[in-house]
XYZ file of C-alpha atoms in Angstrom:
251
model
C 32.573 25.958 35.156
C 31.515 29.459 34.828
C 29.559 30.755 37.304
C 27.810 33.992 37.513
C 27.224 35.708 41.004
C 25.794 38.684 43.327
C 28.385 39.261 45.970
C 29.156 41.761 48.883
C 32.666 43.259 47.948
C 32.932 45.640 51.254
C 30.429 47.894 51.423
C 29.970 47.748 47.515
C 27.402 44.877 45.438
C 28.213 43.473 42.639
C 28.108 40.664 39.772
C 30.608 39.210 38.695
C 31.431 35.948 36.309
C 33.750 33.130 37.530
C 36.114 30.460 35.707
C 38.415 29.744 37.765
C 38.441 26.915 40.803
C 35.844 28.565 44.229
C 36.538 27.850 47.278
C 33.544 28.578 49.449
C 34.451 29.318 53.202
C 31.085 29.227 55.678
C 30.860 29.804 59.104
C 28.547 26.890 60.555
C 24.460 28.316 61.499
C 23.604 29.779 64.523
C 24.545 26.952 67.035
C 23.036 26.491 70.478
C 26.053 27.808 72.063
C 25.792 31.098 69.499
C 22.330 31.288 70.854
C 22.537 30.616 74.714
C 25.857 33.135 74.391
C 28.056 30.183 75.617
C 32.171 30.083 75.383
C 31.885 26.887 73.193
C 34.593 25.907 71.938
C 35.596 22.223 70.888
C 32.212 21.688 72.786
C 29.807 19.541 70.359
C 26.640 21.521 70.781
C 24.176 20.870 67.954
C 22.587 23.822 65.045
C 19.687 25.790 66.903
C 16.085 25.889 65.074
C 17.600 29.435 63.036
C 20.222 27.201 62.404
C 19.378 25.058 60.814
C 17.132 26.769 58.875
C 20.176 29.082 58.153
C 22.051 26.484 56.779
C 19.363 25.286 54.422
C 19.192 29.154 53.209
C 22.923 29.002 52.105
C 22.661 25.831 50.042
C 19.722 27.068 48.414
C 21.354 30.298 47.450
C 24.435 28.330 46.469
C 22.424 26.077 44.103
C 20.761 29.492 42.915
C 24.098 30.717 41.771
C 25.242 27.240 39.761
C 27.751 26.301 42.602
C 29.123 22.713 41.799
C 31.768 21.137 44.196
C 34.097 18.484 43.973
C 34.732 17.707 47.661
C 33.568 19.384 50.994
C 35.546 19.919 54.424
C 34.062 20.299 57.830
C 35.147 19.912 61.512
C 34.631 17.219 63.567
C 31.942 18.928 65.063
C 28.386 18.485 64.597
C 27.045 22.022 64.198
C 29.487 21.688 60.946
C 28.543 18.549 59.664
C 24.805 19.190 60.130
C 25.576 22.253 58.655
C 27.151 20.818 55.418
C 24.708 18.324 55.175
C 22.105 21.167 55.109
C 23.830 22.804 52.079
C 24.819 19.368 50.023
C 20.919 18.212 50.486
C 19.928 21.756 49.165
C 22.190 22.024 46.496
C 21.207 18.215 45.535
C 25.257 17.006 45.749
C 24.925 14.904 48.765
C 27.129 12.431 46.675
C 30.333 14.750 47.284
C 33.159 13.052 49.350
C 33.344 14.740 52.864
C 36.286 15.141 54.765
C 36.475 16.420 58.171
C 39.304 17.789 60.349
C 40.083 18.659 63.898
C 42.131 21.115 62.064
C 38.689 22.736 61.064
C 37.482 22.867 65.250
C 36.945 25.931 66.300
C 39.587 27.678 68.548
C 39.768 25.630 71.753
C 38.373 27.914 75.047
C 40.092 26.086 77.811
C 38.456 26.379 80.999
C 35.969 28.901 79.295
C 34.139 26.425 77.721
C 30.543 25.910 78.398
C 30.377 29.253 80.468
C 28.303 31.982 79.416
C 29.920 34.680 78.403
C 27.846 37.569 80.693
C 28.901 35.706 83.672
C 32.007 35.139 82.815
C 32.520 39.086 82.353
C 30.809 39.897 85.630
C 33.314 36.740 87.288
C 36.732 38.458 85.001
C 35.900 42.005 84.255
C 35.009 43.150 81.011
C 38.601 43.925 79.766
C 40.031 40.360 80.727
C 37.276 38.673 79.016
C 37.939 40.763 75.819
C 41.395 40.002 76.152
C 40.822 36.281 76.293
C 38.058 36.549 73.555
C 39.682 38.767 70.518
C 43.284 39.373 71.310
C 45.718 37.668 68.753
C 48.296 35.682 70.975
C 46.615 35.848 74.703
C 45.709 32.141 76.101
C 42.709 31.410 78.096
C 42.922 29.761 81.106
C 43.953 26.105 80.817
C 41.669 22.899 80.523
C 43.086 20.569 83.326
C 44.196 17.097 81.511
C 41.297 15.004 83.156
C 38.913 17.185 82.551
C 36.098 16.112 79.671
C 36.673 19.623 77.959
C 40.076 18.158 77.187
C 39.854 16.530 73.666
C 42.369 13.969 74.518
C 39.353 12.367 76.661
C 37.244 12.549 73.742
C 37.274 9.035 71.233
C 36.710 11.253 67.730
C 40.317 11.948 68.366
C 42.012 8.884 69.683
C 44.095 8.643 66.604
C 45.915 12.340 67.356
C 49.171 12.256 69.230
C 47.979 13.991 72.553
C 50.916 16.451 72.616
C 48.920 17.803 69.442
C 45.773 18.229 70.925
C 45.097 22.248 72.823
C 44.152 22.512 76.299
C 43.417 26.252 75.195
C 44.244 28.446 72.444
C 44.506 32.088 71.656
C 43.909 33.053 67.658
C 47.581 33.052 66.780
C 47.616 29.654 67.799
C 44.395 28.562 66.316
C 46.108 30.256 63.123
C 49.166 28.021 63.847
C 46.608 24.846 63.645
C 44.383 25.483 61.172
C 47.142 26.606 58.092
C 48.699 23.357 57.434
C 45.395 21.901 56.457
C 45.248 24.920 54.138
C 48.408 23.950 52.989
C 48.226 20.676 52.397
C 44.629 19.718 51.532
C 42.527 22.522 50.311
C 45.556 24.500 48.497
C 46.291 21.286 46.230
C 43.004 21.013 44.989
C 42.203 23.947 44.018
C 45.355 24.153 42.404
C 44.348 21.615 40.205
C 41.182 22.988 39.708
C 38.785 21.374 42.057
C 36.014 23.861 43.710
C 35.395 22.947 47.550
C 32.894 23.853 50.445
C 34.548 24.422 53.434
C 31.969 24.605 56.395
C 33.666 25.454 59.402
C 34.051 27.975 62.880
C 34.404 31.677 63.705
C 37.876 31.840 64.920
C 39.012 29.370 62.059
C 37.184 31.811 59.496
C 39.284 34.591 61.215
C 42.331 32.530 61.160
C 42.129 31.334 56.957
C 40.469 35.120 55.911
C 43.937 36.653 57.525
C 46.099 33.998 55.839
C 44.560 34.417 52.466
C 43.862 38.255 52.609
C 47.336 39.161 54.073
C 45.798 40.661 56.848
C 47.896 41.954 59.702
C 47.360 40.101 63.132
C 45.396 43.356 64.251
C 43.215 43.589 61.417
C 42.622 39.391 61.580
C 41.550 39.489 65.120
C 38.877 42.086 64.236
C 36.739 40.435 62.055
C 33.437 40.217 62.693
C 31.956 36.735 60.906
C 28.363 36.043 60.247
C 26.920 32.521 60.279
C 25.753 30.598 57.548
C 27.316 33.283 55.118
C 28.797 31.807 52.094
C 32.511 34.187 51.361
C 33.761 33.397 47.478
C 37.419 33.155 46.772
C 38.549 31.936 43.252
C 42.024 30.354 42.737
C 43.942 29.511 39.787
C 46.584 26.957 39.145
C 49.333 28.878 40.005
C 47.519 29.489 43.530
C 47.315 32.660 43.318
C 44.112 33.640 45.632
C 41.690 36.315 44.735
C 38.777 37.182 47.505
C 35.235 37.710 45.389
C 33.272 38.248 48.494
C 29.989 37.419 50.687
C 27.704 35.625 48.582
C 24.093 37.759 48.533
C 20.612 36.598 47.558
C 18.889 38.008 44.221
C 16.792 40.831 43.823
């Protein structure tokens, strides 16, 4: 499928033409959590109202631009799956086959999650919290085991060995999560030509953009994110990955 596209290349716009197999990497709408500025986590807080709304925005602009998918990946979270929903009803392919991962959860906060993020700076100090937030390997403070913020209480995933499961994470172990799905579901496909959606978090945004961009772990944990932005890659059968960039309404 050719498709021809307006994208944000850095600072720089342009158009480009397409042959090769997309993947299309989204960062879910604003969420409740995004808008109540929450530590949220593996918490399963719903799309805000601009959410939504954001979401429907990207599908339209992805149906502007001849997008046509074979599959589509989210979390197990529902600001995701609302969130692809959004898109596959706008672009008219609800019929794709979904899969969804815990893989694709955002970076687990520990016992951050839920707290709002102001208070949690005037609690930790400024630095600490920053620390916690956007440093590459630094851990959060721990979920306890019995607590509900500890997904091994949660039934979505009963069928994960617990030892698998965080109690907290910091990016390079979000990173440490998140590749092997890269590895061995989305990197196949597209290998053999298949174009996916991937709607997922932040962090695991951060996490995949550094893995496919060859980023160093200081320039990774730097990356600023925006929601319901669709980011173009096209790969070809050798797997070879080439970034094409934010995708940008026409003018």
């Amino acid at each position: 499928m050719r498709t021809c596209m307006t994208v944000r290349h850095g600072a720089e716009r342009r158009t480009l033409m397409m042959t090769g197999a997309k993947l299309v990497l989204m960062r879910h709408g604003q969420s409740l959590g995004n808008e109540a500025n929450l530590f949220t986590g593996w918490n399963d807080l719903d799309l805000s109202a601009n959410g939504h709304e954001e979401a429907r925005r990207a599908g339209r602009l992805m149906r502007h631009h001849g997008f046509l998918f074979d599959a589509a990946h989210s979390s197990m979270l529902k600001r995701t799956i609302h969130t692809l929903h959004h898109c596959l009803d706008e672009l008219d392919q609800s019929w794709l086959p979904e899969y969804r991962s815990w893989r694709l959860n955002e970076r687990h906060y520990g016992a951050l999650q839920g707290l709002n993020k102001d208070d949690t700076i005037a609690r930790y100090g400024r630095e600490q919290v920053q620390q916690w937030r956007r440093s590459f390997d630094v851990t959060p403070p721990a979920v306890k085991p019995d607590s509900p913020h500890h997904p091994g209480n949660d039934p979505r995933y009963a069928s994960i060995p617990r030892c698998d499961l965080p109690c907290a994470e910091s990016l390079a172990m979000t990173m440490k999560r998140v590749l092997p799905y890269w590895q061995d579901m989305l990197l196949p496909a597209l290998r053999q030509g298949q174009s996916l959606l991937v709607i997922t978090h932040g962090t695991v945004m951060r996490a995949l953009i550094g893995h496919l961009d060859g980023l160093s772990p200081e320039e990774t944990q730097t990356l600023e994110i925006p929601t319901g932005t669709p980011l173009v890659y096209e790969i070809d059968k050798a797997g070879a990955v080439h970034r094409i960039g934010y995708l940008l309404p026409p003018t």
